[in-house]
Amino acid sequence: MSAVQTTSPAQDDTRRRSPLAEVLFSLMRSRTFLVGLAIVLFWVACALFGEHFAPYDPLADDIINALAPPSSEHWFGTDQIGRDVFSRVIVGSRDILTVAPLATLLATVAGTALGLLTGYFRGIVDDVVSRILEAFMAIPVVIVALLAIVALGTSKTTVIIVIGLSFAPIIARTVRSAVLAERELDYVAAAQLRHESALHTMFVEILPNVIPPILVETTVRLGYAIFAVATLSFMGFGIQPPSPDWGLSISSNYGMIGGGFWWTVLFDALAIASLVIGVNLVADGVHGALND
Amino acid sequence: MVFLGGQVLPGNVGRAILGPFADQRAVDALNHTLGVDRPLLTQYATWIWNFVRGDMGTSYIFRSPVAPFVIDALGNSMKLAAVAFVLVVPIGILGGVIAALNLNRPLDRIISLGGLSVTVLPEFVTGIILILIFGVWLRWLPISAAWPKNAGFFTQLYYLILPSLPLFLVLFGYIARMARSGMIEALDSDYTRTAVLKGLPWRTVIWRHVLRNALLPTITVIATQTGYLIGGLVVIETLFRYQGIGSLIFTAARGKDFPMLESGILTIGIVYAVATLIADFLYSVLNPRIRLGSDQ
């Protein structure tokens, strides 16, 4: 090993970097990724420490100053019961940034397991599971969510489960096609010849080699999860009052939009837009870095 | 061909849409992992038979037959969807084609990035921003889709522009992207090179050779987007207070009006199936290689 490390530094630069460092290096040079990361980190910081730097309590009402337009006192104005919109936008990032990543995590774990199973066993297992997954993918998430919420009631857990399970088939499909290519390789045959169990072969041998597509798919799904969580909150099926969640705030304020109270909804809408675009920029960057 | 359609569609769509609903009837609780098995096909058959005969059951809330509500709502939604599609299909394809012809130049970047950005935004977010710009600040367009009674075609159209725009934005990105990649592939192909080398004018090459092949995958995407569109309609119709199938399902779900909910969902299932069938048909008409029956 020491002999290897004495090769010239020029060669080092291109060849000897570990794959992980390689990916990180190209991520750091991707402007899309860095801009996206900055936006996402900003909202994560708001979610974690928001109440410390928000000027007002996001839940404190002040009826006398209700529906005040933006001013130096209330940068983004106040809503219909006088709550400070700026503080609410800052703290409103918390719920969506808890629910959406958890849903994505669930989707990734379930989808990866299903993708490994179908890709590895093929045959009847693949046929049956794949048909069921395809059927799932044909139903819009909003409809699944409506039905699930009718049956199970509204809660953050329901939202996480609904979105997680709706997205799992899509991840499963990606993982499956990666596994199909991977299982033809010699190391899988070697593992089988060693009489390793199927589970061992799938999760210890194959899984590490299909991480890159899973990572890309996960970041893309996170963007869609934020989309879905925000939409469900807006429909009244997600995060519940009195949370200052963005979708929820828009749904309780957009009725007055005709009265010209634009500040009660615009900033929440822009917040969602920036977060979704930020996550998608990150996803784009990760995709680019892993496919180089 | 009808037989083929009958074989394929319940497998892909009917079963999918039926799954949750049939479970719900049986146990009133959704078990997502089950519900797409064979016995349900028979349930599907009885349900669809009643449905075809026009028997959709009775609404719990309105205490009257469901059918008129569903038919009205479907008509309204179709109008909205039609406006969105009529706008987005030509413009989306045009955008994709322009992007591909200007590959990697600034115009391509603008169309691709812009399309991608608006596609990933939730409809209600773009909807709110559009309402603010065109409805509240510029006052060009009405902020609600509920037109006055007995409004003529153009008045209705006028009221539908704003609600259709968020759907337009989401679909635009998908369609433009598909058209773009289809174009790039077709431009790069052997038959295009042959056509160019034959000395055909560039315009003829684009129209006769490139576009025809490039747009095939785009048609499939447009059809699959009907599935998305239904989800989008639920949101948009709620936002604009429009009496369509989406808001019907939404209200039924909130009020636990099961017959209404089931009929609404089955209706969109059928719409989806029909759209898929039409897309398959169009695809085979446009693509000589799979034109059915031509080889006999």
Coordinates of C-alpha atoms in Angstrom, one line a residue:
Chain A
M1 CA 0.0 0.0 0.0
S2 CA 2.8 2.4 0.9
A3 CA 4.2 1.9 -2.6
V4 CA 1.0 3.0 -4.1
Q5 CA 1.0 6.2 -2.1
T6 CA 4.4 7.3 -3.4
T7 CA 3.1 7.8 -6.9
S8 CA 3.3 11.3 -8.3
P9 CA 0.9 14.0 -6.9
A10 CA -0.4 14.8 -10.4
Q11 CA -1.7 11.2 -10.6
D12 CA -3.0 11.5 -7.1
D13 CA -5.2 14.4 -8.0
T14 CA -7.2 12.5 -10.7
R15 CA -7.1 8.9 -9.6
R16 CA -6.5 8.5 -5.9
R17 CA -9.4 10.4 -4.5
S18 CA -12.0 8.2 -2.9
P19 CA -15.3 8.1 -4.8
L20 CA -17.0 10.0 -2.0
A21 CA -14.5 12.8 -2.1
E22 CA -14.8 12.9 -5.8
V23 CA -18.6 13.4 -5.6
L24 CA -18.2 16.1 -2.9
F25 CA -15.6 17.8 -4.9
S26 CA -17.8 18.1 -8.0
L27 CA -20.8 19.1 -5.8
M28 CA -18.7 22.0 -4.4
R29 CA -18.1 23.2 -7.9
S30 CA -21.7 23.0 -8.9
R31 CA -23.3 26.4 -8.7
T32 CA -26.8 24.9 -8.9
F33 CA -26.1 22.7 -5.9
L34 CA -24.6 25.5 -3.8
V35 CA -27.4 27.9 -4.4
G36 CA -30.0 25.2 -3.6
L37 CA -28.1 24.2 -0.5
A38 CA -27.9 27.8 0.7
I39 CA -31.7 28.2 0.4
V40 CA -32.4 24.9 2.1
L41 CA -30.0 25.5 4.9
F42 CA -31.5 28.9 5.4
W43 CA -35.0 27.3 6.0
V44 CA -33.5 24.6 8.1
A45 CA -31.9 27.3 10.3
C46 CA -35.3 29.0 10.5
A47 CA -36.9 25.7 11.5
L48 CA -34.4 25.0 14.2
F49 CA -33.8 28.4 15.7
G50 CA -36.6 30.5 14.2
E51 CA -38.3 31.6 17.4
H52 CA -35.0 33.0 18.7
F53 CA -34.7 35.6 15.9
A54 CA -38.3 36.1 14.9
P55 CA -39.3 39.5 16.2
Y56 CA -42.7 38.5 17.5
D57 CA -44.4 35.4 18.9
P58 CA -45.9 33.7 15.7
L59 CA -49.0 32.7 17.6
A60 CA -49.6 35.9 19.6
D61 CA -52.7 37.8 18.3
D62 CA -53.2 41.5 18.5
I63 CA -56.6 42.3 17.2
I64 CA -56.1 46.1 17.2
N65 CA -53.3 45.8 14.7
A66 CA -55.1 43.1 12.5
L67 CA -54.5 43.2 8.8
A68 CA -51.9 45.9 9.0
P69 CA -49.9 46.3 5.8
P70 CA -46.2 45.8 5.8
S71 CA -44.4 48.5 7.8
S72 CA -41.2 48.9 9.7
E73 CA -42.8 47.4 12.8
H74 CA -44.3 44.4 11.0
W75 CA -42.1 43.8 7.9
F76 CA -44.6 41.5 6.3
G77 CA -47.7 43.0 7.9
T78 CA -50.1 41.2 10.1
D79 CA -52.9 38.7 9.5
Q80 CA -56.6 38.8 10.3
I81 CA -56.1 38.4 14.0
G82 CA -53.0 40.6 14.2
R83 CA -50.3 37.9 14.2
D84 CA -46.9 39.0 12.7
V85 CA -46.6 37.5 9.2
F86 CA -42.8 37.7 9.2
S87 CA -42.5 35.7 12.4
R88 CA -45.0 33.2 11.1
V89 CA -43.2 32.7 7.8
I90 CA -39.9 32.1 9.7
V91 CA -41.3 29.6 12.2
G92 CA -43.7 28.1 9.6
S93 CA -40.8 26.2 8.1
R94 CA -40.6 23.9 11.0
D95 CA -43.6 21.5 10.4
I96 CA -43.1 21.1 6.7
L97 CA -39.3 20.4 7.3
T98 CA -40.2 17.7 9.8
V99 CA -43.0 16.0 7.9
A100 CA -41.6 16.0 4.3
P101 CA -38.2 14.6 5.2
L102 CA -39.7 11.9 7.4
A103 CA -42.1 10.9 4.6
T104 CA -39.2 10.8 2.1
L105 CA -37.2 8.6 4.6
L106 CA -40.1 6.2 4.8
A107 CA -40.5 6.2 1.0
T108 CA -36.8 5.5 0.6
V109 CA -36.6 2.7 3.1
A110 CA -39.7 1.0 1.9
G111 CA -38.9 1.6 -1.8
T112 CA -35.3 0.4 -1.5
A113 CA -36.5 -2.8 0.2
L114 CA -39.1 -3.5 -2.4
G115 CA -36.8 -2.6 -5.2
L116 CA -34.1 -5.0 -3.9
L117 CA -36.7 -7.8 -3.5
T118 CA -38.2 -7.4 -7.0
G119 CA -34.9 -6.9 -8.7
Y120 CA -33.2 -9.7 -7.0
F121 CA -35.8 -12.4 -7.1
R122 CA -37.5 -11.4 -10.4
G123 CA -40.0 -14.0 -11.6
I124 CA -43.3 -14.3 -9.8
V125 CA -42.3 -12.0 -6.8
D126 CA -41.4 -9.3 -9.3
D127 CA -44.5 -9.7 -11.4
V128 CA -46.9 -9.6 -8.4
V129 CA -45.2 -6.8 -6.5
S130 CA -44.6 -4.7 -9.7
R131 CA -48.2 -4.9 -10.8
I132 CA -49.4 -3.7 -7.3
L133 CA -46.8 -0.9 -7.4
E134 CA -47.9 0.2 -10.9
A135 CA -51.5 0.3 -9.7
F136 CA -50.4 2.5 -6.9
M137 CA -48.6 4.9 -9.1
A138 CA -51.7 5.4 -11.3
I139 CA -53.6 7.2 -8.4
P140 CA -52.8 10.8 -7.7
V141 CA -51.3 11.4 -4.3
V142 CA -54.0 13.9 -3.4
I143 CA -56.7 11.3 -4.0
V144 CA -54.9 8.7 -1.9
A145 CA -54.5 11.3 0.8
L146 CA -58.2 12.3 0.7
L147 CA -59.2 8.6 1.1
A148 CA -56.7 7.9 3.8
I149 CA -57.7 10.9 5.8
V150 CA -61.4 10.0 5.5
A151 CA -60.5 6.5 6.8
L152 CA -57.8 7.4 9.4
G153 CA -58.3 11.0 10.3
T154 CA -56.0 13.9 10.0
S155 CA -52.6 13.9 11.7
K156 CA -49.0 14.5 10.8
T157 CA -48.4 10.7 11.1
T158 CA -51.2 10.0 8.5
V159 CA -49.5 12.5 6.1
I160 CA -46.1 11.0 6.6
I161 CA -47.5 7.5 5.9
V162 CA -49.6 8.5 2.9
I163 CA -46.8 10.4 1.2
G164 CA -44.2 7.8 2.2
L165 CA -46.2 5.0 0.8
S166 CA -47.2 6.9 -2.4
F167 CA -43.6 7.6 -3.2
A168 CA -42.2 4.2 -2.3
P169 CA -43.2 2.6 -5.6
I170 CA -41.4 5.2 -7.6
I171 CA -38.2 4.6 -5.6
A172 CA -38.8 0.9 -5.8
R173 CA -38.9 1.1 -9.6
T174 CA -35.6 3.0 -9.7
V175 CA -33.8 0.6 -7.3
R176 CA -35.2 -2.4 -9.2
S177 CA -33.7 -1.4 -12.5
A178 CA -30.4 -0.7 -10.8
V179 CA -30.5 -4.1 -9.1
L180 CA -31.4 -5.9 -12.3
A181 CA -28.1 -4.6 -13.9
E182 CA -26.1 -5.2 -10.7
R183 CA -27.2 -8.8 -10.1
E184 CA -25.6 -10.0 -13.3
L185 CA -22.1 -9.0 -12.1
D186 CA -19.6 -11.5 -10.8
Y187 CA -19.5 -10.4 -7.2
V188 CA -23.2 -11.4 -6.9
A189 CA -22.5 -14.8 -8.4
A190 CA -19.5 -15.1 -6.0
A191 CA -21.7 -14.4 -3.0
Q192 CA -24.2 -16.9 -4.2
L193 CA -21.5 -19.5 -4.6
R194 CA -20.4 -18.8 -1.1
H195 CA -24.0 -19.8 -0.1
E196 CA -24.6 -16.4 1.4
S197 CA -28.3 -15.9 2.2
A198 CA -30.4 -14.0 -0.2
L199 CA -30.9 -11.3 2.4
H200 CA -27.2 -11.0 2.9
T201 CA -26.6 -10.8 -0.8
M202 CA -29.2 -8.1 -1.3
F203 CA -28.5 -5.8 1.6
V204 CA -24.7 -6.3 2.2
E205 CA -23.5 -7.0 -1.4
I206 CA -25.8 -5.2 -3.7
L207 CA -27.2 -2.4 -1.7
P208 CA -23.9 -0.4 -1.3
N209 CA -23.5 -0.5 -5.1
V210 CA -26.9 1.0 -5.8
I211 CA -26.6 3.8 -3.4
P212 CA -26.0 6.5 -6.0
P213 CA -29.3 6.1 -7.8
I214 CA -31.1 5.9 -4.5
L215 CA -29.5 9.1 -3.3
V216 CA -30.6 10.9 -6.5
E217 CA -34.1 9.6 -6.3
T218 CA -34.3 10.5 -2.6
T219 CA -33.4 14.2 -3.2
V220 CA -35.8 14.4 -6.1
R221 CA -38.6 12.8 -4.0
L222 CA -37.9 15.3 -1.1
G223 CA -38.8 18.1 -3.5
Y224 CA -42.1 16.3 -4.4
A225 CA -42.7 15.5 -0.7
I226 CA -42.5 19.2 0.1
F227 CA -44.9 19.9 -2.8
A228 CA -47.3 17.2 -1.4
V229 CA -47.1 18.3 2.2
A230 CA -47.7 21.9 1.4
T231 CA -50.7 21.0 -0.9
L232 CA -52.3 18.7 1.8
S233 CA -51.9 21.4 4.4
F234 CA -53.5 23.9 2.1
M235 CA -56.4 21.5 1.6
G236 CA -56.8 21.2 5.3
F237 CA -55.6 17.6 5.3
G238 CA -52.1 18.0 6.7
I239 CA -50.6 20.1 9.4
Q240 CA -53.3 21.4 11.7
P241 CA -53.8 24.9 13.3
P242 CA -52.5 26.7 15.2
S243 CA -49.2 25.8 13.5
P244 CA -47.9 28.8 11.4
D245 CA -47.3 26.3 8.6
W246 CA -47.2 28.0 5.1
G247 CA -49.8 26.0 3.3
L248 CA -52.1 26.3 6.3
S249 CA -51.6 30.0 6.5
I250 CA -52.4 30.4 2.8
S251 CA -55.6 28.4 3.2
S252 CA -56.8 30.4 6.1
N253 CA -56.0 33.8 4.5
Y254 CA -56.6 33.4 0.7
G255 CA -60.4 34.0 1.2
M256 CA -59.6 37.7 1.8
I257 CA -57.3 38.0 -1.2
G258 CA -60.0 40.0 -3.1
G259 CA -59.9 42.6 -0.4
G260 CA -56.3 43.4 -1.4
F261 CA -54.6 41.9 1.7
W262 CA -51.9 40.4 -0.4
W263 CA -49.3 40.3 2.4
T264 CA -51.2 37.6 4.3
V265 CA -50.5 35.1 1.5
L266 CA -47.7 36.3 -0.7
F267 CA -44.8 35.7 1.6
D268 CA -46.0 32.2 2.6
A269 CA -46.3 31.4 -1.1
L270 CA -42.8 32.7 -1.9
A271 CA -41.5 30.7 1.1
I272 CA -42.9 27.5 -0.3
A273 CA -41.7 28.3 -3.8
S274 CA -38.1 29.1 -2.6
L275 CA -37.9 25.9 -0.5
V276 CA -39.2 23.7 -3.3
I277 CA -36.9 25.2 -5.9
G278 CA -34.0 25.0 -3.4
V279 CA -34.5 21.3 -2.9
N280 CA -34.8 20.7 -6.6
L281 CA -31.6 22.6 -7.3
V282 CA -29.8 20.4 -4.7
A283 CA -31.4 17.3 -6.4
D284 CA -30.2 18.6 -9.7
G285 CA -26.7 19.1 -8.4
V286 CA -26.5 15.6 -6.8
H287 CA -27.8 14.1 -10.0
G288 CA -25.1 15.9 -12.0
A289 CA -22.3 15.0 -9.5
L290 CA -23.2 11.3 -9.4
N291 CA -23.6 10.8 -13.1
D292 CA -20.3 12.4 -14.2
Chain B
M1 CA -58.4 -3.8 -30.4
V2 CA -61.4 -3.2 -28.2
F3 CA -60.6 -6.5 -26.5
L4 CA -57.0 -5.5 -26.0
G5 CA -58.2 -2.2 -24.5
G6 CA -60.5 -4.2 -22.2
Q7 CA -57.6 -6.4 -21.1
V8 CA -55.1 -3.8 -20.5
L9 CA -57.1 -1.0 -18.9
P10 CA -58.6 -2.7 -15.9
G11 CA -55.1 -4.0 -15.1
N12 CA -53.5 -0.6 -15.2
V13 CA -56.1 1.8 -14.1
G14 CA -59.5 0.4 -13.2
R15 CA -58.0 -1.8 -10.5
A16 CA -55.9 1.0 -9.2
I17 CA -58.7 3.4 -8.9
L18 CA -61.0 0.8 -7.6
G19 CA -58.7 -0.7 -5.0
P20 CA -59.0 1.9 -2.3
F21 CA -62.7 2.4 -2.9
A22 CA -63.6 -1.3 -2.8
D23 CA -61.7 -1.8 0.4
Q24 CA -63.4 1.2 1.9
R25 CA -66.8 -0.2 1.2
A26 CA -65.9 -3.5 2.7
V27 CA -64.1 -2.5 5.8
D28 CA -64.5 1.3 5.8
A29 CA -60.8 1.5 6.5
L30 CA -58.2 1.8 3.9
N31 CA -55.7 -1.0 3.6
H32 CA -53.5 0.1 0.8
T33 CA -51.4 -3.0 0.5
L34 CA -54.4 -5.1 -0.3
G35 CA -57.2 -4.2 -2.7
V36 CA -55.7 -4.8 -6.0
D37 CA -56.3 -8.5 -6.2
R38 CA -58.4 -10.6 -8.5
P39 CA -61.7 -11.0 -6.5
L40 CA -62.0 -7.2 -6.8
L41 CA -62.3 -7.5 -10.5
T42 CA -65.7 -9.0 -10.0
Q43 CA -66.6 -6.3 -7.6
Y44 CA -65.4 -3.9 -10.2
A45 CA -67.7 -5.5 -12.7
T46 CA -70.8 -5.2 -10.6
W47 CA -70.0 -1.6 -9.7
I48 CA -69.3 -0.6 -13.2
W49 CA -72.5 -2.3 -14.4
N50 CA -74.5 -0.2 -12.0
F51 CA -72.5 2.7 -12.9
V52 CA -73.1 2.3 -16.6
R53 CA -76.8 2.0 -16.1
G54 CA -76.6 5.4 -14.4
D55 CA -77.1 4.1 -10.8
M56 CA -74.5 5.8 -8.7
G57 CA -76.3 5.6 -5.4
T58 CA -77.6 8.3 -3.2
S59 CA -75.7 11.1 -1.6
Y60 CA -75.7 11.0 2.2
I61 CA -75.5 14.7 2.4
F62 CA -77.9 15.9 -0.3
R63 CA -80.2 12.9 0.0
S64 CA -80.7 12.8 -3.7
P65 CA -79.1 10.7 -6.5
V66 CA -75.4 11.3 -7.0
A67 CA -75.4 11.1 -10.8
P68 CA -76.5 14.7 -11.6
F69 CA -73.9 16.2 -9.3
V70 CA -71.1 14.1 -10.8
I71 CA -72.1 14.8 -14.4
D72 CA -72.4 18.5 -13.8
A73 CA -69.1 18.6 -12.0
L74 CA -67.4 16.5 -14.7
G75 CA -68.6 18.9 -17.3
N76 CA -67.2 21.8 -15.5
S77 CA -63.9 20.1 -14.9
M78 CA -63.6 19.2 -18.5
K79 CA -64.1 22.8 -19.5
L80 CA -61.3 23.8 -17.2
A81 CA -59.0 21.0 -18.3
A82 CA -59.8 21.7 -21.9
V83 CA -58.7 25.3 -21.6
A84 CA -55.5 24.2 -19.9
F85 CA -54.7 21.6 -22.5
V86 CA -55.6 23.8 -25.4
L87 CA -53.1 26.3 -24.1
V88 CA -50.4 24.0 -22.9
V89 CA -50.1 21.4 -25.7
P90 CA -49.1 23.8 -28.5
I91 CA -47.1 26.1 -26.4
G92 CA -45.3 23.3 -24.5
I93 CA -44.4 21.5 -27.7
L94 CA -43.3 24.8 -29.3
G95 CA -41.2 25.6 -26.3
G96 CA -39.6 22.2 -26.4
V97 CA -38.9 22.4 -30.2
I98 CA -37.5 25.9 -29.9
A99 CA -35.3 24.8 -27.0
A100 CA -34.0 21.8 -29.0
L101 CA -33.3 23.9 -32.1
N102 CA -31.3 26.3 -29.9
L103 CA -29.6 23.5 -27.9
N104 CA -27.4 24.8 -25.1
R105 CA -27.8 28.4 -26.2
P106 CA -29.4 30.9 -23.8
L107 CA -32.9 30.5 -25.2
D108 CA -32.7 26.7 -24.4
R109 CA -31.4 27.4 -20.9
I110 CA -34.3 29.9 -20.2
I111 CA -37.0 27.5 -21.5
S112 CA -35.5 24.4 -19.8
L113 CA -34.8 26.0 -16.4
G114 CA -37.9 28.1 -16.4
G115 CA -40.1 25.1 -17.3
L116 CA -38.4 23.0 -14.6
S117 CA -38.9 25.7 -12.0
V118 CA -42.6 26.3 -12.6
T119 CA -43.2 22.5 -12.8
V120 CA -41.9 21.8 -9.4
L121 CA -44.1 24.4 -7.6
P122 CA -47.4 23.4 -6.1
E123 CA -50.4 24.6 -8.0
F124 CA -51.8 26.6 -5.2
V125 CA -48.6 28.5 -4.8
T126 CA -48.5 29.5 -8.4
G127 CA -52.2 30.0 -8.3
I128 CA -51.9 32.5 -5.4
I129 CA -49.2 34.4 -7.0
L130 CA -51.1 34.6 -10.3
I131 CA -54.2 35.7 -8.5
L132 CA -52.3 38.4 -6.8
I133 CA -50.7 39.6 -10.1
F134 CA -53.6 39.4 -12.5
G135 CA -56.6 39.5 -10.2
V136 CA -55.7 41.8 -7.4
W137 CA -53.0 44.1 -8.7
L138 CA -53.6 44.4 -12.4
R139 CA -57.3 43.5 -12.1
W140 CA -57.3 41.9 -15.6
L141 CA -59.0 38.7 -14.7
P142 CA -61.6 37.6 -12.2
I143 CA -60.2 35.9 -9.0
S144 CA -63.0 33.3 -8.8
A145 CA -64.0 30.8 -11.5
A146 CA -67.7 31.1 -10.7
W147 CA -69.1 33.0 -13.7
P148 CA -72.5 34.7 -13.6
K149 CA -75.5 32.6 -14.5
N150 CA -76.2 32.1 -18.2
A151 CA -72.8 33.4 -19.1
G152 CA -71.9 32.8 -22.8
F153 CA -69.0 30.9 -24.1
F154 CA -66.5 33.7 -24.1
T155 CA -67.5 34.9 -20.6
Q156 CA -66.9 31.4 -19.3
L157 CA -63.6 31.3 -21.1
Y158 CA -62.6 34.6 -19.6
Y159 CA -63.3 33.2 -16.1
L160 CA -61.4 30.1 -16.8
I161 CA -58.1 31.6 -17.9
L162 CA -56.7 32.3 -14.5
P163 CA -57.6 28.9 -13.0
S164 CA -56.1 27.1 -15.9
L165 CA -52.8 29.0 -15.7
P166 CA -51.4 27.1 -12.7
L167 CA -52.2 23.8 -14.4
F168 CA -50.6 25.2 -17.6
L169 CA -47.4 26.0 -15.7
V170 CA -47.0 22.5 -14.2
L171 CA -47.7 20.8 -17.5
F172 CA -45.6 23.1 -19.6
G173 CA -42.4 21.9 -18.0
Y174 CA -43.2 18.2 -18.6
I175 CA -44.3 18.6 -22.1
A176 CA -41.6 21.0 -23.1
R177 CA -39.0 18.7 -21.6
M178 CA -40.3 15.6 -23.5
A179 CA -40.6 17.5 -26.8
R180 CA -37.1 18.8 -26.3
S181 CA -35.5 15.4 -25.7
G182 CA -37.6 13.9 -28.5
M183 CA -36.4 16.6 -30.8
I184 CA -32.8 16.2 -29.8
E185 CA -32.9 12.5 -30.4
A186 CA -34.7 12.9 -33.8
L187 CA -32.3 15.6 -35.0
D188 CA -29.4 13.3 -34.2
S189 CA -30.8 10.3 -36.0
D190 CA -29.7 8.7 -39.3
Y191 CA -32.9 9.4 -41.1
T192 CA -32.5 13.1 -40.4
R193 CA -29.0 13.1 -41.7
T194 CA -30.1 11.2 -44.8
A195 CA -32.9 13.7 -45.4
V196 CA -30.4 16.6 -45.0
L197 CA -27.9 14.9 -47.3
K198 CA -30.7 14.3 -49.9
G199 CA -30.7 18.1 -50.2
L200 CA -34.2 18.6 -48.8
P201 CA -34.8 22.1 -47.4
W202 CA -34.2 22.4 -43.7
R203 CA -37.9 23.4 -43.1
T204 CA -39.1 20.3 -44.9
V205 CA -36.7 18.1 -42.9
I206 CA -38.0 19.6 -39.6
W207 CA -41.7 19.2 -40.5
R208 CA -41.7 15.9 -42.4
H209 CA -38.9 14.0 -40.7
V210 CA -38.0 15.4 -37.3
L211 CA -41.3 16.6 -35.8
R212 CA -43.2 13.5 -36.5
N213 CA -40.8 11.3 -34.7
A214 CA -40.0 13.7 -32.0
L215 CA -43.6 14.2 -30.9
L216 CA -44.4 10.5 -30.4
P217 CA -43.2 10.3 -26.8
T218 CA -44.7 13.7 -26.1
I219 CA -48.1 12.3 -26.8
T220 CA -47.7 9.6 -24.3
V221 CA -46.6 12.1 -21.7
I222 CA -49.6 14.3 -22.4
A223 CA -51.9 11.3 -21.7
T224 CA -50.2 10.3 -18.5
Q225 CA -50.4 13.8 -17.3
T226 CA -54.2 13.5 -17.2
G227 CA -53.6 11.5 -14.0
Y228 CA -51.7 14.3 -12.6
L229 CA -54.2 16.8 -13.9
I230 CA -56.9 15.2 -11.8
G231 CA -54.9 15.7 -8.6
G232 CA -54.2 19.3 -9.7
L233 CA -57.9 19.9 -10.3
V234 CA -58.7 19.1 -6.7
V235 CA -56.4 21.8 -5.6
I236 CA -57.2 24.4 -8.3
E237 CA -61.0 24.0 -8.0
T238 CA -60.8 24.4 -4.3
L239 CA -58.6 27.5 -4.6
F240 CA -60.9 29.1 -7.2
R241 CA -64.2 27.8 -5.8
Y242 CA -65.1 26.1 -9.0
Q243 CA -67.8 23.4 -9.0
G244 CA -65.8 20.6 -10.7
I245 CA -65.1 17.0 -10.0
G246 CA -62.1 17.8 -7.9
S247 CA -64.0 20.0 -5.5
L248 CA -66.8 17.4 -5.5
I249 CA -64.4 14.7 -4.3
F250 CA -62.9 17.1 -1.8
T251 CA -66.3 18.1 -0.3
A252 CA -67.4 14.5 -0.3
A253 CA -64.3 13.4 1.5
R254 CA -64.7 16.1 4.1
G255 CA -68.3 15.3 4.6
K256 CA -67.7 11.5 4.5
D257 CA -70.3 11.2 1.7
F258 CA -69.2 7.8 0.5
P259 CA -71.5 7.3 -2.6
M260 CA -70.5 10.7 -3.9
L261 CA -66.8 10.0 -3.2
E262 CA -66.8 6.6 -4.8
S263 CA -68.7 7.8 -7.9
G264 CA -66.4 10.8 -8.2
I265 CA -63.3 8.6 -8.0
L266 CA -64.6 6.0 -10.4
T267 CA -65.5 8.8 -12.8
I268 CA -62.0 10.1 -12.9
G269 CA -60.7 6.5 -13.2
I270 CA -62.8 6.2 -16.4
V271 CA -61.6 9.5 -17.7
Y272 CA -58.0 8.4 -17.1
A273 CA -58.6 5.1 -18.9
V274 CA -60.2 6.8 -21.8
A275 CA -57.3 9.3 -22.1
T276 CA -54.8 6.5 -22.0
L277 CA -56.8 4.7 -24.8
I278 CA -56.9 7.8 -26.9
A279 CA -53.2 8.3 -26.5
D280 CA -52.5 4.7 -27.5
F281 CA -54.7 5.1 -30.5
L282 CA -53.1 8.4 -31.6
Y283 CA -49.7 6.9 -31.1
S284 CA -50.5 4.0 -33.4
V285 CA -52.0 6.4 -36.0
L286 CA -49.0 8.6 -36.0
N287 CA -46.3 5.9 -35.9
P288 CA -46.4 3.9 -39.1
R289 CA -44.2 1.2 -37.5
I290 CA -46.9 0.1 -35.2
R291 CA -49.9 1.0 -37.3
L292 CA -52.2 -1.9 -36.5
G293 CA -53.3 -4.3 -39.2
S294 CA -51.2 -2.6 -41.9
D295 CA -48.9 -5.6 -42.2
Q296 CA -51.6 -7.9 -43.5

